[in-house]
Amino acid sequence: MSALQCASVVALLVACSIFCSCCASTPLDVSSDARAITINGQRRIILAGSIHYPRSTPQMWPDLIQKSKEGGLNAIETYVFWNAHEAQYRQYDFSGNLDLVRFLRTIQDAGLYAILRIGPYVCAEWNYGGYPIWLHNMQGIQLRTDNSVYKNEMQNFTTMIVNMMKKEELFASQGGPIIIAQIENEYGNVISSYGEAGKQYINWCASMANSLDIGVPWVMCQETDAPAPMLETCNGWYCDQYEPKNSSTPKMWTENWTGWFKGWGGLDPHRTAEDLAYAVARFFQLGGTLQNYYMYHGGTNFGRTAGGPYIATTYDYDAPLDEFGNLNQPKWGHLKELHLQLMSMEKVLTHGDVSSIDYGNDVQVTIYSYNGTASCFFSNANQTTDTTISFQDNQFTVPAWSVSILPDCKTETYNTAKVNSQTTVFVKKANQAEDEPSSLSWSWRPEHVKETVNNGLGSVSANMLIEQKAATNDTSDYLWYMTSLDLAKDDLILGDDLTLRVNTSGHVLHVYLNGKFLGSQWGGDNGKYDFVFEKKVKLNEGKNQLSLLSATVGLKNYGPMFYDVPTGVAGVELIRKLNDELIVKDLSSSKWTYKVGLHGEDHQIQNVESPHSSKWISDSLPTNRMMTWYKTTFKAPLGNDVVVLDLLGMGKGHAWINGRSIGRFWPTYLAVQDGCQETCDYRGPYSDTKCRTNCGGISQRWYHVPRSFIRDDLNTLVLFEEFGGNPSNVKFQTNVVDKVCAAVEEGHTLELSCQGNGRAISSIEFASFGDPKGSCEAFSSGSCDSAAALSVLQEKCVGQESCSIEVSDALLGSANCGFGVQRKLAVQARCHH
Ligand SMILES: *[C@@H]1O[C@H](CO)[C@@H](O)[C@H](O)[C@H]1NC(C)=O
Ligand SMILES: *[C@@H]1O[C@H](CO)[C@@H](O)[C@H](O)[C@H]1NC(C)=O
Ligand SMILES: *[C@@H]1O[C@H](CO)[C@@H](O)[C@H](O)[C@H]1NC(C)=O
Ligand SMILES: *[C@@H]1O[C@H](CO)[C@@H](O)[C@H](O)[C@H]1NC(C)=O
Ligand SMILES: *[C@@H]1O[C@H](CO)[C@@H](O)[C@H](O)[C@H]1NC(C)=O
Ligand SMILES: *[C@@H]1O[C@H](CO)[C@@H](O)[C@H](O)[C@H]1NC(C)=O
Ligand SMILES: CC(=O)N[C@H]1CO[C@H](CO)[C@@H](O)[C@@H]1O
């Protein structure tokens, strides 16, 4: 680059002039118009995928990003998580899996672009949508609206992040990977709740962001009135019909939901590869320029980062990379094929003239032509009926709810409904560390509840019930509400037929009276988290001690004014029926004493290095005992396979490996009984209630233990059990590929792979070339079949980590199928493990 260009870049970025080693990497000019994102004069389409850095580990990042690149993406998108970085006011943490700069460098090193969605409200099924709780607790604040206290804080954090990016030269305008940044998030969904102040706020967001002078475009998602130069973008299952209000701006899709998230008690969501590919192909058929998979890798809600209420610890999302970072097949492979096709047409898509022919009944042909070449999309949006299209003297069959791609308008190279990629079946395998006994040996200690339950000891008191977030600053899930009442002999509340009623705003409540456990209750049914606890009680003359332990399970992250939704105990009454009269004693404004957190949390007993983590008891291991800590040691499983912890038998609580949290657990929470589909038809619009599985099953039984949390020598697992459980079946396992299957049409290539760690195919369990039926683990031969197929596969694949075979009768022998039968090769193979 010339010195003149260099000087102008430095002049543009004042902050940069101090830190830049100018000219180390080429600054990129990023602009956009209706048909392309233009990067240094090159008109591009952007295929991006979301990976949230705190939901995996730095050790996983290079592999996740490499697999994204191999999957055909050219950009990675992430939110920035304010409450993770600034959990305490003006105390910042960018270490470990919060190392945003390292994450962006890893993206850059892989040669990919980055999209930085600062928010700083992020939703994302993340605790409190990413807002720090201290923000909520500030004097005079109103969140997400035209409020100066809030705006100052939002500007402070946003500026801090932007300055950090500039200092590290991470914007494309400085030669870095970030080509686009986002301010706010889906504000258009809630703007009407804020009236005029909402409009002023979003205008302020735009000018504040603009003033930060990042040298690349800003976007606002789901915000149709995005003030220029903010670019508006779409989120949803489909965005093909979306058009930006300003027709000279690009059609961009910041969140294409690849599946859905799961809650405690929720079913397993699945979005098929066919439907996801269809949505993407339709989007580009109808002029899309940027598409982002939300999520490409979902990952894990470690610690207390899960949003809520009741977002589970897994954030797998049925994304193309599964929670652990393995390829989720056939989704990953089917999309990779699509990306290759789209990228092969990038020039014509971003420059070309567009014309379309409507064939009626939701059938449409779109032709892009440029400089003497033409590319076609044939779409059939009818949900039930396949169609045959006559186009330029040729006939093409397009299955229902699919898009065919013909890069030369003559030959179909891809159809979204025809999946040729393999399916991969994983199994859980016992921990094969050396000398590891078949069951873990445990020690335990009780959570110290005497002082709260018997004596009502806490740290602060008030003559009112305090909202839980305000009392704890969300430093713990747990808050004790304690009061004592002194009753004279003639107090009318003494006697029979007395009910204790506790109104709560959620999420879990344990009640103790006079040192005795009275009962527990929790919300969650039908999406309701507030509930009323009622129980018959008997009080003593003299002193009575009432102690309530309230627990949150992830703070709400979405909805109008979600941040003002209260949690904790909201009302306490004693109600006695005396003859026909109700005597009500409202304790809500009695003197309440508070204790934040568990005794064990105060003493960091999950951390074996803590001086207080002693006094573990190694005999008479209790089961089904509430408020109990368990500890065991284990050896690292051999190899590199993903490690999971099977918590079958445990109730609800929190788990730590070597002092590091792997998240909340709740295996006793079963998924609802209804709402599953036995077979999943990809045709027709997807929603998160379609194609669900695991009715009545454990909503989350296995928990991810990242390899980097485990040491080579001895490791410690600590569990806090809140409800009561039995740890004797708890075990570490590895998650390994067991089988791979594929069914590939003639003319395509079958590719099988045991997907890493040096594993080879050990046997071919099924092979049929002809018209085989069924699907993976349930294939059967059809009416025609070539005898040679099995031996060809055995010869080419057994003993190999992967193999690839042209599906044709030259290789597989004649199948003697009848005329017009579409032949395919179906294979099921087993992998060594
Ligand atoms: C954020 O606020 C603090 C004062 O609380 C101030 O020192 C700091 O400079 C501000 N940061 C930015 C980037 O404005
Ligand atoms: C529409 O977008 C173009 C290109 O970014 C911009 O120049 C123009 O001001 C925008 N129009 C409106 C009404 O915002
Ligand atoms: C147009 O096509 C010709 C012939 O294939 C090629 O030489 C030329 O570079 C192309 N022009 C552009 C602008 O792509
Ligand atoms: C699909 O096509 C069939 C047959 O032409 C037609 O009866 C039906 O109404 C179409 N369905 C939709 C949703 O367009
Ligand atoms: C919560 O934070 C406020 C300041 O923001 C502080 O005064 C208060 O002591 C904190 N409470 C707890 C329980 O940490
Ligand atoms: C508790 O909830 C009940 C039922 O919803 C309601 O009637 C009562 O007024 C509430 N009491 C308090 C003290 O909040
Ligand atoms: C409308 C909405 O729910 N927004 C969300 C879109 O999808 C993901 C859900 O996984 C959220 O993170 C978005 O912010």
Tab-separated table of N, CA and C in Angstrom, residues 304 445-453 457-459 468 472 474-482 508 510 512 548-552 594-606 612 625-630 652-656 664-665 718-723:
chain	number	residue	atom	x	y	z
A	304	ARG	N	-23.446	-19.525	35.726
A	304	ARG	CA	-24.837	-19.115	35.887
A	304	ARG	C	-25.231	-18.216	34.726
A	445	ARG	N	-20.582	-33.307	52.423
A	445	ARG	CA	-20.785	-32.472	53.607
A	445	ARG	C	-22.105	-31.738	53.470
A	446	PRO	N	-22.737	-31.508	54.595
A	446	PRO	CA	-24.026	-30.836	54.511
A	446	PRO	C	-23.840	-29.350	54.231
A	447	GLU	N	-24.763	-28.757	53.515
A	447	GLU	CA	-24.814	-27.294	53.462
A	447	GLU	C	-25.261	-26.858	54.848
A	448	HIS	N	-24.549	-25.860	55.385
A	448	HIS	CA	-24.791	-25.390	56.733
A	448	HIS	C	-26.069	-24.569	56.773
A	449	VAL	N	-27.180	-25.159	57.196
A	449	VAL	CA	-28.424	-24.371	57.193
A	449	VAL	C	-28.917	-24.039	58.599
A	450	LYS	N	-28.236	-24.570	59.626
A	450	LYS	CA	-28.708	-24.354	60.997
A	450	LYS	C	-28.922	-22.887	61.313
A	451	GLU	N	-27.925	-22.064	60.946
A	451	GLU	CA	-27.992	-20.654	61.342
A	451	GLU	C	-29.155	-19.925	60.689
A	452	THR	N	-29.485	-20.312	59.480
A	452	THR	CA	-30.601	-19.661	58.799
A	452	THR	C	-31.935	-20.287	59.205
A	453	VAL	N	-31.950	-21.618	59.255
A	453	VAL	CA	-33.207	-22.330	59.496
A	453	VAL	C	-33.646	-22.241	60.960
A	457	LEU	N	-30.269	-16.185	61.066
A	457	LEU	CA	-29.133	-15.261	61.000
A	457	LEU	C	-28.856	-14.810	59.575
A	458	GLY	N	-28.714	-13.522	59.397
A	458	GLY	CA	-28.408	-12.991	58.069
A	458	GLY	C	-27.513	-11.791	58.185
A	459	SER	N	-27.392	-11.048	57.097
A	459	SER	CA	-26.482	-9.904	57.122
A	459	SER	C	-27.207	-8.564	57.106
A	468	GLN	N	-35.632	-10.076	44.688
A	468	GLN	CA	-34.402	-10.877	44.819
A	468	GLN	C	-33.185	-10.294	44.102
A	472	THR	N	-29.607	-9.450	45.942
A	472	THR	CA	-28.407	-10.280	45.736
A	472	THR	C	-27.434	-9.685	44.735
A	474	ASP	N	-27.516	-10.523	41.991
A	474	ASP	CA	-27.306	-11.740	41.215
A	474	ASP	C	-25.918	-12.349	41.436
A	475	THR	N	-25.392	-12.204	42.636
A	475	THR	CA	-24.119	-12.859	42.924
A	475	THR	C	-24.305	-14.334	43.255
A	476	SER	N	-25.556	-14.741	43.467
A	476	SER	CA	-25.868	-16.145	43.742
A	476	SER	C	-27.290	-16.406	43.251
A	477	ASP	N	-27.614	-17.689	43.042
A	477	ASP	CA	-29.010	-18.044	42.754
A	477	ASP	C	-29.865	-17.945	44.015
A	478	TYR	N	-29.208	-17.947	45.181
A	478	TYR	CA	-29.928	-18.216	46.428
A	478	TYR	C	-30.058	-16.981	47.314
A	479	LEU	N	-31.231	-16.850	47.903
A	479	LEU	CA	-31.456	-15.784	48.884
A	479	LEU	C	-32.365	-16.310	49.996
A	480	TRP	N	-31.892	-16.169	51.231
A	480	TRP	CA	-32.716	-16.528	52.396
A	480	TRP	C	-33.535	-15.317	52.823
A	481	TYR	N	-34.841	-15.536	53.000
A	481	TYR	CA	-35.742	-14.543	53.580
A	481	TYR	C	-36.140	-15.114	54.942
A	482	MET	N	-35.854	-14.398	56.043
A	482	MET	CA	-36.084	-14.981	57.366
A	482	MET	C	-36.801	-13.986	58.267
A	508	VAL	N	-37.825	-20.872	42.489
A	508	VAL	CA	-37.882	-22.089	43.316
A	508	VAL	C	-37.930	-21.646	44.773
A	510	HIS	N	-37.925	-23.068	48.973
A	510	HIS	CA	-37.868	-24.084	50.016
A	510	HIS	C	-38.281	-23.415	51.316
A	512	TYR	N	-38.918	-23.477	55.503
A	512	TYR	CA	-38.592	-24.082	56.798
A	512	TYR	C	-39.326	-23.317	57.886
A	548	LEU	N	-37.252	-18.838	54.522
A	548	LEU	CA	-37.588	-19.186	53.137
A	548	LEU	C	-36.324	-19.083	52.297
A	549	LEU	N	-36.001	-20.145	51.577
A	549	LEU	CA	-34.861	-20.076	50.666
A	549	LEU	C	-35.415	-19.975	49.247
A	550	SER	N	-35.154	-18.839	48.612
A	550	SER	CA	-35.637	-18.606	47.252
A	550	SER	C	-34.468	-18.755	46.283
A	551	ALA	N	-34.708	-19.438	45.170
A	551	ALA	CA	-33.633	-19.646	44.185
A	551	ALA	C	-34.089	-19.193	42.801
A	552	THR	N	-33.213	-18.498	42.103
A	552	THR	CA	-33.493	-18.158	40.705
A	552	THR	C	-32.840	-19.198	39.804
A	594	TYR	N	-31.986	-11.027	55.819
A	594	TYR	CA	-31.580	-11.618	54.538
A	594	TYR	C	-30.186	-12.199	54.603
A	595	LYS	N	-30.034	-13.326	53.939
A	595	LYS	CA	-28.682	-13.844	53.713
A	595	LYS	C	-28.571	-14.227	52.240
A	596	VAL	N	-27.571	-13.643	51.580
A	596	VAL	CA	-27.355	-13.912	50.158
A	596	VAL	C	-26.441	-15.125	50.019
A	597	GLY	N	-26.874	-16.089	49.226
A	597	GLY	CA	-25.991	-17.202	48.870
A	597	GLY	C	-25.940	-18.297	49.900
A	598	LEU	N	-25.319	-19.386	49.509
A	598	LEU	CA	-25.158	-20.546	50.366
A	598	LEU	C	-23.924	-20.366	51.219
A	599	HIS	N	-23.921	-21.010	52.339
A	599	HIS	CA	-22.743	-21.051	53.196
A	599	HIS	C	-21.556	-21.626	52.410
A	600	GLY	N	-21.812	-22.706	51.697
A	600	GLY	CA	-20.758	-23.346	50.897
A	600	GLY	C	-20.217	-22.435	49.798
A	601	GLU	N	-21.085	-21.596	49.249
A	601	GLU	CA	-20.618	-20.633	48.242
A	601	GLU	C	-19.700	-19.598	48.895
A	602	ASP	N	-20.116	-19.114	50.076
A	602	ASP	CA	-19.279	-18.143	50.797
A	602	ASP	C	-17.879	-18.695	51.014
A	603	HIS	N	-17.807	-19.986	51.280
A	603	HIS	CA	-16.521	-20.599	51.602
A	603	HIS	C	-15.865	-21.258	50.414
A	604	GLN	N	-16.461	-21.050	49.233
A	604	GLN	CA	-15.827	-21.558	48.003
A	604	GLN	C	-15.475	-23.034	48.119
A	605	ILE	N	-16.380	-23.820	48.669
A	605	ILE	CA	-15.960	-25.199	48.911
A	605	ILE	C	-15.919	-26.035	47.639
A	606	GLN	N	-16.437	-25.475	46.525
A	606	GLN	CA	-16.298	-26.177	45.238
A	606	GLN	C	-14.853	-26.173	44.767
A	612	HIS	N	-11.298	-23.554	53.255
A	612	HIS	CA	-12.527	-24.027	53.902
A	612	HIS	C	-13.054	-25.327	53.304
A	625	ARG	N	-30.865	-36.441	50.126
A	625	ARG	CA	-30.748	-35.469	51.197
A	625	ARG	C	-30.639	-34.088	50.565
A	626	MET	N	-31.530	-33.175	50.977
A	626	MET	CA	-31.498	-31.811	50.449
A	626	MET	C	-30.214	-31.113	50.888
A	627	MET	N	-29.874	-30.065	50.178
A	627	MET	CA	-28.809	-29.142	50.599
A	627	MET	C	-27.536	-29.899	50.993
A	628	THR	N	-27.015	-30.653	50.042
A	628	THR	CA	-25.857	-31.509	50.312
A	628	THR	C	-24.788	-31.302	49.245
A	629	TRP	N	-23.562	-31.247	49.709
A	629	TRP	CA	-22.420	-31.142	48.797
A	629	TRP	C	-21.781	-32.518	48.647
A	630	TYR	N	-21.424	-32.871	47.421
A	630	TYR	CA	-20.751	-34.147	47.159
A	630	TYR	C	-19.430	-33.864	46.438
A	652	LYS	N	-31.348	-31.410	41.553
A	652	LYS	CA	-31.077	-30.110	40.944
A	652	LYS	C	-29.904	-29.493	41.684
A	653	GLY	N	-29.063	-28.774	40.958
A	653	GLY	CA	-27.953	-28.109	41.628
A	653	GLY	C	-26.963	-27.524	40.658
A	654	HIS	N	-25.696	-27.605	41.054
A	654	HIS	CA	-24.632	-26.947	40.314
A	654	HIS	C	-23.402	-27.851	40.370
A	655	ALA	N	-22.622	-27.908	39.287
A	655	ALA	CA	-21.473	-28.824	39.215
A	655	ALA	C	-20.198	-28.069	38.859
A	656	TRP	N	-19.101	-28.471	39.496
A	656	TRP	CA	-17.789	-27.864	39.239
A	656	TRP	C	-16.747	-28.948	38.990
A	664	ARG	N	-25.501	-25.269	35.829
A	664	ARG	CA	-26.549	-25.852	36.670
A	664	ARG	C	-26.942	-27.211	36.116
A	665	PHE	N	-27.406	-28.104	36.990
A	665	PHE	CA	-27.980	-29.374	36.505
A	665	PHE	C	-29.368	-29.547	37.102
A	718	VAL	N	-17.153	-31.504	42.144
A	718	VAL	CA	-17.980	-31.141	43.295
A	718	VAL	C	-19.389	-30.848	42.790
A	719	LEU	N	-20.373	-31.407	43.492
A	719	LEU	CA	-21.769	-31.169	43.165
A	719	LEU	C	-22.458	-30.526	44.355
A	720	PHE	N	-23.255	-29.509	44.086
A	720	PHE	CA	-24.164	-29.056	45.129
A	720	PHE	C	-25.555	-29.563	44.779
A	721	GLU	N	-26.155	-30.318	45.678
A	721	GLU	CA	-27.471	-30.910	45.439
A	721	GLU	C	-28.502	-30.202	46.315
A	722	GLU	N	-29.452	-29.580	45.657
A	722	GLU	CA	-30.438	-28.750	46.353
A	722	GLU	C	-31.676	-29.545	46.782
A	723	PHE	N	-32.134	-30.436	45.907
A	723	PHE	CA	-33.389	-31.156	46.161
A	723	PHE	C	-33.203	-32.505	46.832
